[in-house]
mmCIF file of C-alpha atoms in Angstrom:
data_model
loop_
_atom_site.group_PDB
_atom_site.id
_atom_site.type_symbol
_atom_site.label_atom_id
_atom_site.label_comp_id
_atom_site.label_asym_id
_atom_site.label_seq_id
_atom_site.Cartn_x
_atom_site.Cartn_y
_atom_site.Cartn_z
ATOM 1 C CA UNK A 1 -21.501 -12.862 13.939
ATOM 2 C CA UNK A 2 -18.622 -10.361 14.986
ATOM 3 C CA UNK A 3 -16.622 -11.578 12.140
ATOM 4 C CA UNK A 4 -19.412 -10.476 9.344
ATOM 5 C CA UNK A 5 -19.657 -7.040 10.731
ATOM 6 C CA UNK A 6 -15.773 -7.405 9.585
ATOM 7 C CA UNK A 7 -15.848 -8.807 6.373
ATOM 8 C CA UNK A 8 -17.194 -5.244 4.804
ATOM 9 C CA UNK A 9 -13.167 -4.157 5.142
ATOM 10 C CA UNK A 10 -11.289 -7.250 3.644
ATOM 11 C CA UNK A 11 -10.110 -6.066 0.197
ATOM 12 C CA UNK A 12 -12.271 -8.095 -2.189
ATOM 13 C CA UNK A 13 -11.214 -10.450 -5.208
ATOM 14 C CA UNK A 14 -12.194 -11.538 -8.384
ATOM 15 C CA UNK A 15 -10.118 -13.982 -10.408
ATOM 16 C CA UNK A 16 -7.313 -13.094 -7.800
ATOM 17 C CA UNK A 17 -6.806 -9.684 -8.602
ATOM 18 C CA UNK A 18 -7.415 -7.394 -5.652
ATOM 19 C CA UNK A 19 -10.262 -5.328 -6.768
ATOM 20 C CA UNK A 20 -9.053 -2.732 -4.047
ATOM 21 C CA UNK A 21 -7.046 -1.057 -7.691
ATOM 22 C CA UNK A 22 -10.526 -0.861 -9.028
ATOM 23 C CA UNK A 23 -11.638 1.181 -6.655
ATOM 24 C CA UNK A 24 -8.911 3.856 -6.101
ATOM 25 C CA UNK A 25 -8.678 4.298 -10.079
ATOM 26 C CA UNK A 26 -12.412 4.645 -10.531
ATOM 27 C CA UNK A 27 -12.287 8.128 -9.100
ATOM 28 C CA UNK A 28 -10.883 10.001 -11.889
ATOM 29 C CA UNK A 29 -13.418 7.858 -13.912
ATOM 30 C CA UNK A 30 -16.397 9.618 -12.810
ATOM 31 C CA UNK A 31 -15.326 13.169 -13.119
ATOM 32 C CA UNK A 32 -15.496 15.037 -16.654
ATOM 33 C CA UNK A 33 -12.208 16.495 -18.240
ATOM 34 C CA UNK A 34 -13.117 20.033 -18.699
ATOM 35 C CA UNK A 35 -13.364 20.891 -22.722
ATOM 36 C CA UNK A 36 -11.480 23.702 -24.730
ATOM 37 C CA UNK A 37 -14.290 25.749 -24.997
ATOM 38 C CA UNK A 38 -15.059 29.004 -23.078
ATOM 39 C CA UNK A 39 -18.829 28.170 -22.139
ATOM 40 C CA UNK A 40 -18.876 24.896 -19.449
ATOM 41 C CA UNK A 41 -21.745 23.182 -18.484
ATOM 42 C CA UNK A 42 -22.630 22.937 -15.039
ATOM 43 C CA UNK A 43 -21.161 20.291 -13.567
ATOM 44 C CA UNK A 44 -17.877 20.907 -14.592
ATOM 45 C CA UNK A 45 -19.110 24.946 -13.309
ATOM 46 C CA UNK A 46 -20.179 23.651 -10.244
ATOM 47 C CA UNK A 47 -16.511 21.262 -9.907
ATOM 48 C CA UNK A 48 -14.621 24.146 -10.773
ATOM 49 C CA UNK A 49 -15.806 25.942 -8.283
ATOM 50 C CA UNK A 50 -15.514 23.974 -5.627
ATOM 51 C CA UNK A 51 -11.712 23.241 -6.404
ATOM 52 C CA UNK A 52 -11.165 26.774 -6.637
ATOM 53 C CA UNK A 53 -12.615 28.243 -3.043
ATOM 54 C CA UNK A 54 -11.230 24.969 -1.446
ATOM 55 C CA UNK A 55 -7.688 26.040 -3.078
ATOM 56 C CA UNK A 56 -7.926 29.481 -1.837
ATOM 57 C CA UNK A 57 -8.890 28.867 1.696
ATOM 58 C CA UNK A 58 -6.401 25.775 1.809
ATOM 59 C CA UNK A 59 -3.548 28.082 0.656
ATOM 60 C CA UNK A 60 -4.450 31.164 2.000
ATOM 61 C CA UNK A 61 -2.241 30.820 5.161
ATOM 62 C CA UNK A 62 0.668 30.110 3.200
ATOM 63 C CA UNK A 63 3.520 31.735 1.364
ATOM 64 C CA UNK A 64 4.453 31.843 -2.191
ATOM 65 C CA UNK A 65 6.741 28.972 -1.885
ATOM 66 C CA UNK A 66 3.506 26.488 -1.017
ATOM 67 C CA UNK A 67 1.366 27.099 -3.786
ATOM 68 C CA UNK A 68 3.124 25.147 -5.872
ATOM 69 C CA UNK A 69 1.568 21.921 -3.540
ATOM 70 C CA UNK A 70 -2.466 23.418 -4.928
ATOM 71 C CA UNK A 71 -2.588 20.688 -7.064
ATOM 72 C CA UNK A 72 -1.541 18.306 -4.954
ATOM 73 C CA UNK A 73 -4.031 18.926 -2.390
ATOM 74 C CA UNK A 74 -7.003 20.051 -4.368
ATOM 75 C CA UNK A 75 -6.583 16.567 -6.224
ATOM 76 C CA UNK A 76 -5.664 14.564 -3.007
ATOM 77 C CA UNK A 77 -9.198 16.374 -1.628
ATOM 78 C CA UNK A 78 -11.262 15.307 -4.556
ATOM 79 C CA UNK A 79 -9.944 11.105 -4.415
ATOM 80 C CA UNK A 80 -10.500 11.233 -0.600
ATOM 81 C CA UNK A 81 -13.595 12.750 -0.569
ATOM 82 C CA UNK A 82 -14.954 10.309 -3.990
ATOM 83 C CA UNK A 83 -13.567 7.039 -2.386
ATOM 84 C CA UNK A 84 -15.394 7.911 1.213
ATOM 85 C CA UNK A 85 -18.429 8.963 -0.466
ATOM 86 C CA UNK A 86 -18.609 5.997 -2.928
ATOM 87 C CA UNK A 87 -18.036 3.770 -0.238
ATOM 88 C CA UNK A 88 -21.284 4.923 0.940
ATOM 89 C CA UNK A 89 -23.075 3.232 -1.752
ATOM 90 C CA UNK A 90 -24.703 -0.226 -0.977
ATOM 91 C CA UNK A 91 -22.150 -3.215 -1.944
ATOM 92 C CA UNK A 92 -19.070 -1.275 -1.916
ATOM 93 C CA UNK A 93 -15.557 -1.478 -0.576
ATOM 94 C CA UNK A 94 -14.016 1.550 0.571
ATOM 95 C CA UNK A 95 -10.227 1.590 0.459
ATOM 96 C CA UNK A 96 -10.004 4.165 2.794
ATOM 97 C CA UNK A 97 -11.015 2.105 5.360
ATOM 98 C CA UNK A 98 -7.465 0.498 4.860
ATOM 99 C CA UNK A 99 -4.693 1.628 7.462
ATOM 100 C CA UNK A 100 -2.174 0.158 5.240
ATOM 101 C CA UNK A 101 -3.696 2.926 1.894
ATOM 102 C CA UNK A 102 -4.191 5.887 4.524
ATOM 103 C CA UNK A 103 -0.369 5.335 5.681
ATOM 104 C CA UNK A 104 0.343 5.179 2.262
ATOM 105 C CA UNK A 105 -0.605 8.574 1.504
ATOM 106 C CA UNK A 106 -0.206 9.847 4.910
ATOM 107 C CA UNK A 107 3.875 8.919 5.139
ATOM 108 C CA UNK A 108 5.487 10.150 2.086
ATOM 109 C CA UNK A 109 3.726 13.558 1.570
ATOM 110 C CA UNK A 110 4.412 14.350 6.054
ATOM 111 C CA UNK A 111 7.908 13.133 4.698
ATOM 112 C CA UNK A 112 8.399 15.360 1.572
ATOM 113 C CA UNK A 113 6.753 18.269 4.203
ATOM 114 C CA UNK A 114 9.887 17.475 6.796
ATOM 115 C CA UNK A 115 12.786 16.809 3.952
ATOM 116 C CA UNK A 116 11.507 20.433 2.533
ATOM 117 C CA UNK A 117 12.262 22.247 6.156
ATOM 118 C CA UNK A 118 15.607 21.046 6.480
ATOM 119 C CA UNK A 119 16.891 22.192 2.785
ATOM 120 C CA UNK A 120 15.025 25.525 2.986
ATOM 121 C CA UNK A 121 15.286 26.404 6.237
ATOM 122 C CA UNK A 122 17.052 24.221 8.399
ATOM 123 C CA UNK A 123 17.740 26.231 11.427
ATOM 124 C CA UNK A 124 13.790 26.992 11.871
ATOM 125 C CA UNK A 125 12.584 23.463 11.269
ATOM 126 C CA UNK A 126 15.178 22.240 14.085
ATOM 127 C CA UNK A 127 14.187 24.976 16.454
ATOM 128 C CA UNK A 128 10.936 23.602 16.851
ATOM 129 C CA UNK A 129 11.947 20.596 18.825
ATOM 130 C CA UNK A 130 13.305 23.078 21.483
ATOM 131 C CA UNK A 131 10.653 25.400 22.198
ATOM 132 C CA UNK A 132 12.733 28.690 23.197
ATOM 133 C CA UNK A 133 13.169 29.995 27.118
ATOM 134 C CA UNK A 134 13.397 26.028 27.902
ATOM 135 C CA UNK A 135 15.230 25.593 31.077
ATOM 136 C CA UNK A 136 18.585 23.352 30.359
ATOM 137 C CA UNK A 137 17.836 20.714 32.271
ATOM 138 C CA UNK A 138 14.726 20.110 30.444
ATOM 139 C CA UNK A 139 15.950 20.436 27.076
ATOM 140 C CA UNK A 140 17.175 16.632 26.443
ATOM 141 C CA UNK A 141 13.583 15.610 27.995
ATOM 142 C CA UNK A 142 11.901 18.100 25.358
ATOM 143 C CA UNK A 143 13.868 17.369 22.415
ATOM 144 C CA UNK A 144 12.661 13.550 22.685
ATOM 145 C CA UNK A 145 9.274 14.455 22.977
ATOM 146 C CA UNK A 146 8.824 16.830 20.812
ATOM 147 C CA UNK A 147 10.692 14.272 17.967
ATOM 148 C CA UNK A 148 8.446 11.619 19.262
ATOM 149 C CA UNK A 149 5.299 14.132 18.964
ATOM 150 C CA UNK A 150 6.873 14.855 14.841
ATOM 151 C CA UNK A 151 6.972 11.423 13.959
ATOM 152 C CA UNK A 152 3.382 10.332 15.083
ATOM 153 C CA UNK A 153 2.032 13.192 13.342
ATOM 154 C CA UNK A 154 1.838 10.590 9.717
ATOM 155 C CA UNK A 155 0.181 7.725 12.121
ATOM 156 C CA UNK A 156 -2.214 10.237 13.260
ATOM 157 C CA UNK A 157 -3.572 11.330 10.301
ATOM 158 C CA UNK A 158 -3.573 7.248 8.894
ATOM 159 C CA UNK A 159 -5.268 6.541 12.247
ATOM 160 C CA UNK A 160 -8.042 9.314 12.188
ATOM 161 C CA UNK A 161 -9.172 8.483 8.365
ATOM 162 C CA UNK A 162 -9.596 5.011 8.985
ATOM 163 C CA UNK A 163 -10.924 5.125 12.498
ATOM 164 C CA UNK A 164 -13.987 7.861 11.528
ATOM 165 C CA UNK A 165 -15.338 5.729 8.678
ATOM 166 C CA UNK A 166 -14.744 2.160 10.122
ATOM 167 C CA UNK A 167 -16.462 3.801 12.860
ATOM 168 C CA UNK A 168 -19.348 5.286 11.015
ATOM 169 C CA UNK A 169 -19.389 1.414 8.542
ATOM 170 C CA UNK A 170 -19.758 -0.044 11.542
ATOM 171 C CA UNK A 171 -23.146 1.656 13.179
ATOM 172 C CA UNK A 172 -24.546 1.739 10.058
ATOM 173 C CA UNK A 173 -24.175 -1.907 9.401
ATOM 174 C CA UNK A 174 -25.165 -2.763 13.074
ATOM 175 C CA UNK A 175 -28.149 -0.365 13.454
ATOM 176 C CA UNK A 176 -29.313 -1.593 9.670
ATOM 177 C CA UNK A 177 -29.230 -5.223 11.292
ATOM 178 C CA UNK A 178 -31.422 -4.158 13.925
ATOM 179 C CA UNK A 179 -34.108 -3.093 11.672
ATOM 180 C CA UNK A 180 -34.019 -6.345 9.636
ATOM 181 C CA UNK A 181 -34.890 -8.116 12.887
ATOM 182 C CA UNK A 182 -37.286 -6.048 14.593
ATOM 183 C CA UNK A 183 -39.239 -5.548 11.610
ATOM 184 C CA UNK A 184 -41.121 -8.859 12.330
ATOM 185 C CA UNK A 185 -41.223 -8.779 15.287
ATOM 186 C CA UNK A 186 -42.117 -4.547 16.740
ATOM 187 C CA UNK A 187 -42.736 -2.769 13.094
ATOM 188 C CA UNK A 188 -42.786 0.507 14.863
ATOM 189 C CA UNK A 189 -40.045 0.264 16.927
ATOM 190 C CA UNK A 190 -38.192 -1.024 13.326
ATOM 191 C CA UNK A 191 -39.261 2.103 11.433
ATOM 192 C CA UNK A 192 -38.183 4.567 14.059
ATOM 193 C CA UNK A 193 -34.672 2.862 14.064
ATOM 194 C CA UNK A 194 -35.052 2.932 10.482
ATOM 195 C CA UNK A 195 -35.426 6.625 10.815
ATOM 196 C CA UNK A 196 -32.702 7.245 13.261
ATOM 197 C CA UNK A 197 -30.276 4.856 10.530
ATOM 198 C CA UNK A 198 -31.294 7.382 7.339
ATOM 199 C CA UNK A 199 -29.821 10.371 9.828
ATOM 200 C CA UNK A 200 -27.108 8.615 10.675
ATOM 201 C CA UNK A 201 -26.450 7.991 6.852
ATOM 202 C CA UNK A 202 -26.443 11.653 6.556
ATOM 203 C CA UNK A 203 -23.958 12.059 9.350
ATOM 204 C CA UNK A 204 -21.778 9.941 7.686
ATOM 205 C CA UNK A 205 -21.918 11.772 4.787
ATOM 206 C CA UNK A 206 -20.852 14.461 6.498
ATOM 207 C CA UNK A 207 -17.936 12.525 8.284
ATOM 208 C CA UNK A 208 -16.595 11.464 5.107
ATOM 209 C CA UNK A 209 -16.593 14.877 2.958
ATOM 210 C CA UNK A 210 -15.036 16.483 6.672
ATOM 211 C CA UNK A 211 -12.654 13.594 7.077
ATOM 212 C CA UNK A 212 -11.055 14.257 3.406
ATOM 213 C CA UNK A 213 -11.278 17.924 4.291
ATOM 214 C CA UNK A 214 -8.878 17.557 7.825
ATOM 215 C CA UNK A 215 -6.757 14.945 6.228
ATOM 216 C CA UNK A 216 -5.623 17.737 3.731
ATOM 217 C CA UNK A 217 -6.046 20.750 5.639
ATOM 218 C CA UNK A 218 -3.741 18.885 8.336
ATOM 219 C CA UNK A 219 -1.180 18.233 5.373
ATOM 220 C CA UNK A 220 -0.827 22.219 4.896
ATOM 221 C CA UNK A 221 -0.274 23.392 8.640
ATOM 222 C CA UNK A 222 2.260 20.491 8.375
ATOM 223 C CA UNK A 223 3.646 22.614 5.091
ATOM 224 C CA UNK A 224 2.876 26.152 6.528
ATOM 225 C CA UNK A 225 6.007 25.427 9.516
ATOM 226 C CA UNK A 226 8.428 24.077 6.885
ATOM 227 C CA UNK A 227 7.901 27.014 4.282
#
């Protein structure tokens, strides 16, 4: 029984290609391209929007030299937030659920963050492995923690995406299970599980629009010490 609950986060298959490609690509799919002309409707209003005020207070913290990563992280914030959301959707597969696809994303931008504070500023990016006034015999003790603490920083954020909504697949699929088997048996007990599930399903809504939202907003403080 354990191992159903399970199956919802193998990558599926069909005619052995991984349909996990399907579902990162699809995404950009849904979205509309915004036209040439001046008047919008208001959808692509309403996106625009969003992308801009999410842009502004992402970036507001930061200097000139990190606004070149806005489009980076406004479109990283829009495919994490579509994947978790669609994932939501009955008969689904959420890649996000993946370590292996959070790591993917996670390791190479918290890289390209690190690479760009030792060209630009070397000397600062260093210092923060030795927090200043440290007493010398603590410094060797510091400086390994502090690099251990830098390089966990990329499993964290891999870790926290795919705990929250494996998490959140989980109770959903196990409190959903309960209602298919007391409704037989105690209707009203059923229904007011059934009510508790559709405000969980709401919670998780949440989780996965806030979970998109820390994954990138944890990206630029990462940026904001290396700029």
């Amino acid at each position: 029984m354990m191992t159903s609950f399970f199956d919802q986060f193998a990558s599926p298959y069909f005619l052995g290609i991984p349909l996990i490609a399907v579902a990162i690509s699809l995404p950009w799919v849904l979205f509309p391209t915004p036209p040439s002309r001046w008047v919008n409707n208001q959808l692509i209003t309403l996106q625009t929007c969003f992308i801009n005020r999410f842009t502004n207070q992402l970036l507001l913290p930061l200097n000139v030299g990190g606004h070149k990563w806005a489009l980076l992280f406004a479109s990283l914030m829009v495919f994490l937030i579509t994947i978790n959301m669609l994932g939501l959707l009955p008969y689904t597969f959420t890649p996000t659920t993946q370590l292996s696809l959070n790591m993917g994303l996670a390791v190479p931008l918290w890289l390209a963050t690190v690479i760009i504070g030792m060209r630009n500023q070397p000397t600062v990016a260093l210092g923060h492995l030795l927090p200043e006034g440290t007493p010398i015999p603590l410094i060797p003790v510091l400086i390994i923690i502090e690099t251990i603490s830098l390089f966990i920083r990329p499993l964290a954020l891999g870790v926290r995406l795919t705990a929250n909504l494996t998490a959140g697949h989980l109770l959903i699929q196990l409190i959903a299970t309960a209602v298919f088997v007391l409704l037989p048996m105690m209707p009203t007990v059923a229904v007011s599980t059934a009510a508790v599930l559709f405000l969980l399903t709401l919670l998780e809504v949440a989780v996965a629009m806030i979970q998109a939202y820390v994954f990138v907003l944890l990206l630029s403080l990462y940026l904001q010490e290396n700029v």
